[in-house]
Amino acid sequence: MSRIRHVSGSRLALAGTAATTATLLIAALAPGAAAAGRPTPATALDHAAAALSEHAAALGLTDDQDTEVRDVIVDEDGTQHVRYDRTYRELPVLGGDFVVHLAPDGDFRGADRATGTPLALPTVTPKLPAPKAADLASNALRAANPGELLKKLTAQPELVVDALHGTPRLAWRTDAAALDSLGNPVARTVLTDAGTGARIDAWDTVESASGDGKSLYGGTVPLETTSSGSSSYGLEDPTRGGTYTGDAENRTDLCFLTICLVRAPATLFTDADNHWGTGTADDHASAAVDAQYGTDATWDYYEDVHGRRGIAGDGKGSYNRVHYGNSYNNAFWDDSCFCMTYGDGDGTAFGPLVSLDVAGHEMSHGVTSKTAALAYSGESGGLNEATSDIFGTLVEWHADNSADPGDYRIGEKVVRDGFGRDALRYLDRPSRDGSSADCWSTSLGDLDVHYSSGVANHFAYLLAEGSGARTVGGVAYDSPTCDGSTVSGIGRDKLGDIWYRALTVYMTSSTDYAGARAATLSAAGDLYGTDSAEYAAVGAAWSAVNVG
């Protein structure tokens, strides 16, 4: 980050000036301060070091203590604020932090201290051993998650001085962490008296840190991440079931039929300041931003619109692998790992296949597998693919991202000039791709499922928007009907509600197009009544693509 946040490792002696390495680091982070006529952060550190020496008694500093800079802020008017943590005989002091406030000329104006209690301990040798502190914290984590069978439980004790809870005392601060039955992280920090073993305090420590990322296709997007300290973040979202994104490191799976002997890795992306990527493919984290954002947007669509929490509806997150293989022109959902995988594309026909609608499409295969489980062949396979195109489209609309606005095309962001057209597929007139079917026929089931999907995609567009030429969201569409009829649309929201209910309540693994017509009519009847305009519109849209 620019400016001067989270500058660590800059130890200051009680008397003397700031360490040279700290001065150089912070000056490099904010070179514009001097040019603006204000004190530089390095100058602020020099002023603060002098203040610590002169006002040591008022700050409660003794020969047994050291200080460490946590943050430096220089205001527009030159006022300086230097935040410190302190140690006592090399042990971190909880409640030992303070902020020194300095005038533009460096004069000491005062300080804010977390606690004013003097620090003096008879010993820094604990009576309670570390393993016992770890056991106590592990039990506290179990007690905080009753009924859960916690897995991979670890507990790491650290000896500290606790000045937050009354008279300073020696304590164990133990971070206990595990996975719950859904695979989500749970963690608790337990503060234990190192002399008596009594619990002093405890708090949950799996935090959702709000960051952002510069994506390849969606601009700068918000991200919820996991914080494991002030300068360490993982691209894992505890608010959405622990969904995370990892780096496949250009490796591939080794699989035979449905058995994978070796999986490409999914090494969790980490970052120091919670601002991810640069928006260019040169930074490997940029594609990870798109993938994680796509996961978030898909999760939010299903939860916000259909009340479905997670792909499987069980609150458990999936994960993403980006940079799979070399120049890999595909993306896929894999039920066996409950994960999404994205290739980088060859740069000629495709760029990285991490766009929002592709993410929504592929992850919707996971929803289908947990509901109707439509067979991936024949007409059922076409409906399986169409389900993903329909929901991928609706995810994109629901995200309402001006950098990647909703439309009725699939993959328009990932195609390149060498592909020969501006999208992978088109819902208004699927045959625009040169292979997909607009209308049902008896030979439809012989087509590849990506092309037999066209009939349901066509139906979906007609049901949402209606037939004929129109412009939606700045994009021109023209959707003729197969029987020459005129169809009036009922809107995207109702399309999504009807298709979701049909998928989750009425469709089965063998549903064909006639079955899809029956399923969506049943769903429309449930939602709006069999004498409703919506019910009639479903029948009309299917008839317009020669189904029924």
XYZ file of C-alpha atoms in Angstrom:
548
model
C 0.000 0.000 0.000
C 1.116 3.533 -0.541
C 1.445 5.870 2.359
C 2.417 4.640 5.765
C 0.215 1.935 7.211
C 1.313 -1.221 8.957
C 4.985 -0.453 9.116
C 6.375 -3.190 11.308
C 9.762 -4.435 12.343
C 10.932 -0.911 13.137
C 12.257 -1.225 16.665
C 13.174 1.929 18.552
C 15.471 2.173 21.536
C 14.220 4.226 24.472
C 16.972 6.701 23.890
C 18.255 7.544 20.447
C 16.836 7.723 16.972
C 14.807 5.368 14.858
C 16.552 2.370 13.420
C 17.996 3.090 9.981
C 16.083 0.269 8.282
C 12.770 1.549 9.604
C 13.523 5.070 8.498
C 14.416 4.004 4.993
C 11.393 1.719 4.683
C 8.844 4.267 5.764
C 10.410 7.080 3.774
C 10.201 4.892 0.690
C 6.526 4.247 1.316
C 5.615 7.924 1.299
C 8.086 9.880 -0.813
C 5.583 12.634 -1.510
C 5.405 13.964 2.039
C 8.538 16.103 1.856
C 7.533 17.556 -1.496
C 4.272 18.674 0.034
C 6.173 20.642 2.722
C 5.052 18.313 5.486
C 7.280 16.203 7.729
C 8.047 12.820 6.237
C 7.180 9.660 8.138
C 10.903 9.226 8.737
C 11.028 12.669 10.329
C 7.993 11.779 12.435
C 9.844 8.722 13.706
C 12.823 10.850 14.683
C 10.537 13.280 16.509
C 8.732 10.405 18.232
C 12.001 8.773 19.315
C 13.057 12.014 20.942
C 9.661 12.281 22.655
C 9.951 8.738 24.011
C 13.335 9.541 25.493
C 12.190 12.837 27.019
C 8.823 11.621 28.292
C 9.652 8.022 29.191
C 8.313 8.330 32.731
C 4.984 9.795 31.603
C 4.649 6.960 29.103
C 5.465 4.329 31.729
C 8.600 3.202 29.888
C 11.373 1.479 31.835
C 14.652 -0.262 31.066
C 12.782 -3.617 30.946
C 10.681 -2.444 28.016
C 11.131 -1.987 24.291
C 8.820 -0.385 21.753
C 7.879 -1.251 18.187
C 6.253 1.062 15.657
C 2.899 -0.151 14.431
C 1.689 2.845 12.412
C 2.681 6.379 11.404
C 0.266 9.060 10.233
C 1.224 12.543 9.078
C -1.759 14.876 8.746
C -2.133 17.448 5.987
C -1.121 20.210 8.427
C 2.014 18.308 9.463
C 0.733 16.980 12.790
C 2.251 13.557 13.443
C 0.843 10.482 15.184
C 3.096 7.504 15.876
C 1.528 4.336 17.261
C 3.610 1.876 19.265
C 3.340 -1.584 20.717
C 5.550 -2.439 23.662
C 7.261 -5.504 25.050
C 8.300 -6.289 28.624
C 11.456 -8.366 28.930
C 10.869 -9.393 25.299
C 7.274 -10.522 25.882
C 4.382 -8.789 24.041
C 2.304 -6.600 26.344
C -1.458 -6.741 25.839
C -2.643 -3.230 26.593
C 0.848 -1.821 26.239
C 0.119 0.115 23.073
C 0.101 3.885 22.923
C -0.002 6.748 20.402
C 2.363 9.701 20.552
C 0.999 12.973 19.154
C 3.439 15.573 17.817
C 3.095 19.128 16.510
C 4.216 19.902 12.941
C 7.551 21.062 14.348
C 7.945 17.820 16.309
C 7.030 19.152 19.754
C 5.362 16.589 22.015
C 1.635 17.288 22.398
C 0.635 14.243 24.392
C -0.115 10.538 24.183
C -3.004 8.111 24.367
C -2.243 4.915 26.274
C -4.260 1.685 26.284
C -3.607 1.437 30.010
C -1.726 3.562 32.504
C -0.907 0.784 34.937
C 2.835 0.492 35.698
C 4.536 -2.642 34.371
C 6.572 -4.648 36.874
C 6.477 -8.437 37.235
C 8.431 -10.532 39.763
C 9.168 -13.178 37.106
C 8.532 -14.042 33.485
C 8.744 -17.789 34.115
C 5.281 -19.404 33.956
C 4.061 -21.915 36.524
C 1.495 -23.282 34.058
C 3.247 -25.204 31.253
C 2.485 -24.422 27.614
C 0.881 -27.835 26.833
C -1.589 -27.321 29.665
C -2.499 -23.890 28.305
C -2.998 -25.478 24.868
C -5.344 -28.105 26.348
C -7.393 -25.468 28.125
C -7.774 -23.463 24.928
C -8.724 -26.557 22.911
C -11.440 -27.350 25.427
C -12.660 -23.757 25.265
C -12.966 -23.983 21.475
C -14.946 -27.226 21.792
C -17.218 -25.629 24.397
C -17.845 -22.673 22.093
C -19.006 -25.067 19.344
C -21.315 -27.494 21.140
C -22.409 -30.531 19.183
C -19.662 -30.088 16.582
C -17.055 -32.750 15.883
C -14.100 -30.460 15.292
C -11.376 -31.607 12.934
C -7.704 -30.633 12.563
C -7.741 -28.835 15.915
C -4.520 -27.015 16.778
C -3.599 -24.767 19.702
C -0.565 -22.471 19.754
C 0.252 -20.824 23.116
C 2.329 -17.635 23.354
C 3.630 -16.169 26.600
C 2.555 -12.538 27.049
C 2.082 -9.877 29.684
C -1.577 -9.033 30.201
C -2.072 -5.393 31.151
C -5.632 -5.229 29.847
C -7.370 -6.957 32.720
C -6.336 -5.166 35.905
C -2.930 -5.589 37.494
C -0.393 -6.753 34.890
C 0.361 -10.465 35.055
C 2.028 -13.215 33.080
C -0.394 -15.016 30.772
C -0.665 -17.518 27.958
C -2.402 -16.228 24.835
C -3.410 -19.363 22.955
C -4.856 -19.403 19.450
C -6.997 -22.506 18.976
C -8.312 -23.294 15.473
C -10.183 -26.158 13.794
C -12.661 -27.026 11.058
C -16.303 -27.643 11.878
C -18.473 -30.388 10.378
C -19.088 -28.297 7.244
C -15.401 -27.656 6.734
C -15.633 -24.033 7.835
C -12.865 -22.545 9.995
C -13.573 -21.879 13.668
C -11.076 -20.270 15.999
C -10.858 -18.849 19.495
C -8.142 -17.043 21.383
C -7.987 -17.909 25.064
C -6.089 -15.828 27.611
C -5.002 -17.891 30.621
C -3.243 -16.821 33.824
C 0.221 -18.376 33.558
C 0.455 -18.621 37.314
C -2.905 -20.083 38.322
C -4.371 -21.529 35.111
C -7.510 -19.396 35.482
C -9.132 -18.143 32.340
C -8.803 -14.383 31.969
C -10.685 -13.869 28.720
C -11.573 -15.544 25.415
C -12.782 -14.342 22.032
C -13.493 -15.637 18.533
C -10.680 -14.950 16.093
C -11.797 -16.070 12.648
C -12.335 -12.651 11.200
C -13.925 -11.547 7.995
C -11.630 -8.840 6.701
C -13.077 -6.556 4.066
C -10.654 -6.025 1.213
C -10.834 -5.424 -2.493
C -9.264 -6.662 -5.680
C -8.520 -5.406 -9.165
C -9.980 -8.038 -11.450
C -9.382 -8.772 -15.112
C -13.002 -8.301 -16.144
C -15.044 -6.775 -13.328
C -13.049 -3.732 -12.275
C -12.253 -3.241 -8.601
C -14.491 -5.555 -6.593
C -15.104 -6.083 -2.860
C -13.728 -9.245 -1.266
C -14.269 -10.810 2.123
C -11.084 -12.533 3.231
C -9.647 -14.247 6.279
C -7.274 -12.267 8.467
C -4.533 -14.011 10.380
C -2.829 -10.865 11.600
C -2.493 -7.209 10.713
C -0.473 -7.980 7.586
C -1.542 -11.439 6.464
C -4.729 -12.249 4.588
C -5.968 -15.351 2.820
C -8.313 -15.342 -0.192
C -10.884 -17.315 1.774
C -14.336 -16.012 2.656
C -15.613 -17.112 6.082
C -18.925 -15.323 5.443
C -19.708 -17.608 2.502
C -18.938 -21.033 3.872
C -15.161 -20.768 3.631
C -15.051 -20.452 -0.169
C -11.481 -19.884 -1.276
C -9.273 -19.511 -4.323
C -5.952 -21.255 -4.868
C -3.211 -21.370 -7.474
C -3.009 -24.543 -9.598
C 0.502 -23.411 -10.571
C -0.041 -24.377 -14.234
C -0.307 -28.038 -13.283
C -3.099 -30.465 -14.231
C -4.956 -33.406 -12.715
C -3.953 -36.969 -13.543
C -7.244 -38.807 -13.905
C -8.492 -42.051 -15.431
C -12.214 -41.995 -16.133
C -13.647 -40.673 -12.849
C -10.643 -41.557 -10.667
C -8.019 -38.861 -10.143
C -4.659 -40.169 -8.967
C -3.053 -36.742 -8.746
C -4.764 -33.395 -8.303
C -3.344 -30.079 -9.401
C -2.729 -27.971 -6.314
C -4.921 -25.196 -4.985
C -2.372 -23.205 -3.021
C -4.261 -20.507 -1.151
C -3.550 -16.993 -2.376
C -2.281 -14.694 0.382
C -1.660 -10.970 0.520
C -0.065 -8.489 2.902
C -2.482 -5.538 2.655
C -5.801 -7.094 1.532
C -5.727 -5.254 -1.789
C -5.449 -7.996 -4.374
C -4.284 -8.044 -7.978
C -3.473 -5.307 -10.447
C -6.164 -5.912 -13.058
C -3.615 -7.388 -15.459
C -2.778 -10.980 -16.305
C 0.866 -10.332 -15.374
C -0.197 -10.507 -11.732
C -1.347 -14.053 -10.943
C -3.630 -12.697 -8.225
C -5.781 -10.784 -10.745
C -7.384 -13.959 -12.142
C -7.838 -15.144 -8.556
C -9.777 -11.953 -7.829
C -12.179 -12.724 -10.698
C -12.615 -16.323 -9.568
C -13.293 -15.411 -5.945
C -15.604 -12.589 -6.962
C -17.487 -14.951 -9.266
C -17.872 -17.418 -6.414
C -19.136 -14.657 -4.133
C -21.590 -13.342 -6.722
C -22.936 -16.835 -7.460
C -23.330 -17.583 -3.744
C -25.157 -14.276 -3.266
C -27.493 -14.848 -6.204
C -28.647 -18.235 -4.966
C -28.973 -17.075 -1.363
C -30.581 -13.695 -2.045
C -32.992 -14.882 -4.732
C -33.695 -18.527 -3.923
C -32.735 -18.837 -0.249
C -30.121 -21.434 -1.133
C -27.011 -21.063 1.026
C -24.130 -22.599 -0.869
C -23.989 -24.647 -4.030
C -25.155 -27.790 -2.245
C -27.578 -25.837 -0.067
C -25.706 -26.907 3.067
C -23.805 -23.725 3.880
C -20.508 -25.227 2.779
C -18.274 -23.313 0.407
C -16.601 -24.642 -2.711
C -13.142 -23.660 -3.877
C -11.483 -22.401 -7.042
C -8.286 -23.297 -8.836
C -6.898 -20.731 -11.269
C -3.942 -21.000 -13.678
C -4.752 -24.625 -14.477
C -2.487 -26.182 -17.097
C -0.767 -24.203 -19.829
C -2.849 -22.124 -22.263
C -5.856 -24.195 -21.190
C -8.970 -23.034 -23.085
C -11.620 -24.174 -20.648
C -13.195 -23.937 -17.229
C -15.030 -26.721 -15.447
C -16.914 -27.753 -12.338
C -15.879 -31.052 -10.723
C -18.275 -32.718 -8.272
C -15.577 -35.038 -6.962
C -13.591 -32.143 -5.481
C -16.560 -29.766 -5.179
C -14.424 -27.215 -6.954
C -14.172 -24.882 -9.931
C -11.143 -24.898 -12.207
C -10.124 -22.153 -14.631
C -7.615 -22.165 -17.462
C -5.671 -19.113 -18.601
C -6.642 -19.448 -22.278
C -4.206 -19.426 -25.171
C -4.302 -15.657 -25.609
C -5.493 -15.992 -29.209
C -9.006 -17.394 -28.951
C -9.461 -16.980 -25.211
C -8.111 -15.017 -22.301
C -8.323 -16.349 -18.729
C -11.743 -18.013 -18.413
C -12.654 -16.387 -15.103
C -15.467 -14.044 -16.134
C -18.545 -13.634 -13.958
C -20.994 -15.443 -16.236
C -18.563 -18.340 -16.761
C -18.203 -18.673 -12.987
C -21.982 -18.618 -12.515
C -22.402 -21.128 -15.335
C -19.898 -23.657 -14.051
C -20.908 -23.433 -10.407
C -24.547 -23.897 -11.400
C -23.528 -27.339 -12.645
C -22.918 -28.029 -8.968
C -26.457 -26.906 -8.119
C -27.836 -29.185 -10.832
C -25.802 -32.136 -9.557
C -27.262 -31.657 -6.064
C -30.853 -31.319 -7.308
C -32.200 -32.784 -10.565
C -28.838 -34.352 -11.487
C -29.721 -34.067 -15.182
C -27.834 -36.699 -17.154
C -25.069 -35.173 -19.274
C -26.206 -36.647 -22.586
C -29.091 -36.377 -25.015
C -31.811 -33.834 -24.329
C -31.183 -34.058 -20.584
C -27.605 -32.993 -21.187
C -28.762 -30.023 -23.228
C -31.038 -28.992 -20.357
C -28.126 -29.407 -17.945
C -26.012 -27.004 -20.005
C -28.913 -24.610 -20.504
C -29.544 -24.522 -16.754
C -25.987 -23.283 -16.291
C -26.299 -20.732 -19.096
C -29.567 -19.446 -17.646
C -28.274 -19.117 -14.099
C -24.876 -17.834 -15.236
C -26.766 -15.072 -17.014
C -28.919 -14.335 -13.975
C -25.867 -14.248 -11.701
C -24.347 -11.612 -13.963
C -27.515 -9.501 -13.903
C -27.854 -9.872 -10.127
C -24.260 -8.739 -9.511
C -25.109 -5.378 -11.109
C -21.471 -4.611 -11.917
C -21.082 -1.677 -14.296
C -17.716 -3.043 -15.481
C -19.396 -6.309 -16.516
C -23.107 -5.525 -16.902
C -25.720 -8.199 -17.351
C -26.562 -9.439 -20.830
C -27.884 -12.487 -22.655
C -24.516 -13.663 -23.929
C -22.145 -16.192 -22.374
C -18.409 -15.582 -22.212
C -18.296 -12.235 -23.994
C -15.460 -11.117 -21.703
C -13.181 -14.107 -22.274
C -13.208 -14.409 -26.082
C -10.434 -12.851 -28.145
C -10.169 -11.852 -31.805
C -8.926 -15.292 -32.806
C -12.198 -16.878 -31.682
C -14.113 -15.280 -34.551
C -17.157 -13.941 -32.719
C -17.950 -11.814 -29.683
C -19.303 -14.476 -27.298
C -19.424 -18.202 -26.689
C -23.216 -18.489 -26.838
C -26.284 -16.299 -27.349
C -29.599 -16.804 -25.592
C -31.763 -14.635 -27.863
C -30.887 -16.565 -31.029
C -28.588 -19.459 -30.134
C -27.861 -20.346 -33.770
C -25.742 -17.199 -33.999
C -22.842 -19.338 -32.749
C -23.074 -21.483 -35.890
C -23.888 -24.748 -34.107
C -26.640 -24.365 -31.519
C -30.303 -25.097 -32.203
C -32.986 -22.436 -31.926
C -35.908 -24.864 -32.238
C -36.684 -28.349 -31.023
C -36.657 -31.254 -33.487
C -36.589 -35.019 -33.169
C -32.836 -35.047 -33.851
C -31.990 -32.530 -31.138
C -30.702 -35.178 -28.730
C -28.008 -36.158 -31.230
C -26.273 -32.797 -30.883
C -23.462 -32.032 -28.459
C -25.033 -30.904 -25.183
C -23.552 -27.417 -25.580
C -25.588 -27.043 -28.775
C -28.798 -28.869 -27.837
C -28.919 -26.411 -24.907
C -29.871 -23.726 -27.413
C -33.571 -24.576 -27.368
C -33.885 -24.030 -23.608
C -31.718 -20.911 -23.794
C -34.028 -19.575 -26.504
C -37.053 -20.397 -24.347
C -35.485 -18.602 -21.385
C -34.807 -15.433 -23.341
C -38.340 -15.401 -24.793
C -39.857 -15.943 -21.353
C -37.814 -13.112 -19.833
C -37.815 -10.526 -22.619
C -40.223 -11.622 -25.344
C -39.792 -12.077 -29.081
C -38.602 -9.663 -31.747
C -35.924 -6.994 -31.862
C -35.125 -4.916 -28.813
C -32.236 -3.357 -26.910
C -31.669 -4.447 -23.318
C -28.950 -2.868 -21.215
C -27.393 -1.283 -24.260
C -27.128 -4.571 -26.186
C -29.241 -5.223 -29.308
C -31.109 -8.542 -29.519
C -33.405 -10.116 -32.077
C -35.270 -13.259 -31.087
C -37.593 -14.736 -33.713
C -39.930 -17.581 -32.793
C -39.991 -20.972 -34.480
C -43.747 -20.911 -35.072
C -44.041 -17.265 -36.077
C -45.854 -16.325 -32.877
C -45.327 -13.221 -30.788
C -44.277 -13.829 -27.172
C -44.438 -11.285 -24.356
C -41.791 -11.584 -21.639
C -42.440 -11.698 -17.899
C -38.978 -10.565 -16.722
C -35.744 -12.165 -15.607
C -36.739 -12.523 -11.976
C -39.773 -14.655 -12.761
C -37.762 -16.711 -15.254
C -35.264 -17.478 -12.502
C -37.934 -18.356 -9.953
C -39.739 -20.682 -12.353
C -36.623 -22.450 -13.633
C -35.194 -22.875 -10.128
C -38.393 -24.414 -8.795
C -38.674 -26.674 -11.826
C -35.054 -27.798 -11.382
C -35.245 -28.406 -7.651
C -38.784 -29.780 -7.365
C -39.869 -31.391 -10.643
C -36.958 -32.257 -12.957
C -35.140 -35.577 -12.644
C -32.013 -37.042 -14.181
C -33.896 -38.149 -17.299
C -35.973 -35.017 -17.938
C -36.168 -34.231 -21.652
C -37.602 -31.161 -23.356
C -41.192 -32.318 -23.058
C -40.507 -32.984 -19.377
C -38.941 -29.530 -18.987
C -42.111 -27.958 -20.386
C -44.205 -29.911 -17.896
C -41.814 -29.098 -15.012
C -41.774 -25.354 -15.686
C -45.559 -25.249 -16.107
C -45.924 -26.997 -12.759
C -43.503 -24.531 -11.202
C -45.354 -21.546 -12.693
C -48.634 -22.965 -11.475
C -47.209 -23.348 -7.967
C -45.835 -19.825 -7.900
C -48.490 -17.836 -9.745
C -51.496 -20.092 -10.349
C -52.528 -22.052 -13.430
C -54.790 -19.233 -14.592
C -52.026 -16.622 -14.342
C -50.327 -14.666 -17.111
C -47.029 -16.246 -16.034
C -48.358 -19.763 -16.526
C -49.639 -18.847 -19.983
C -46.316 -17.197 -20.863
C -44.393 -20.382 -20.022
C -46.589 -22.413 -22.360
C -46.309 -19.797 -25.105
C -42.517 -19.585 -24.853
C -42.142 -23.367 -25.113
C -44.509 -23.486 -28.088
C -42.430 -20.739 -29.705
C -39.391 -23.070 -29.724
C -41.458 -26.072 -30.964
C -41.772 -27.813 -27.581
C -45.366 -28.873 -26.981
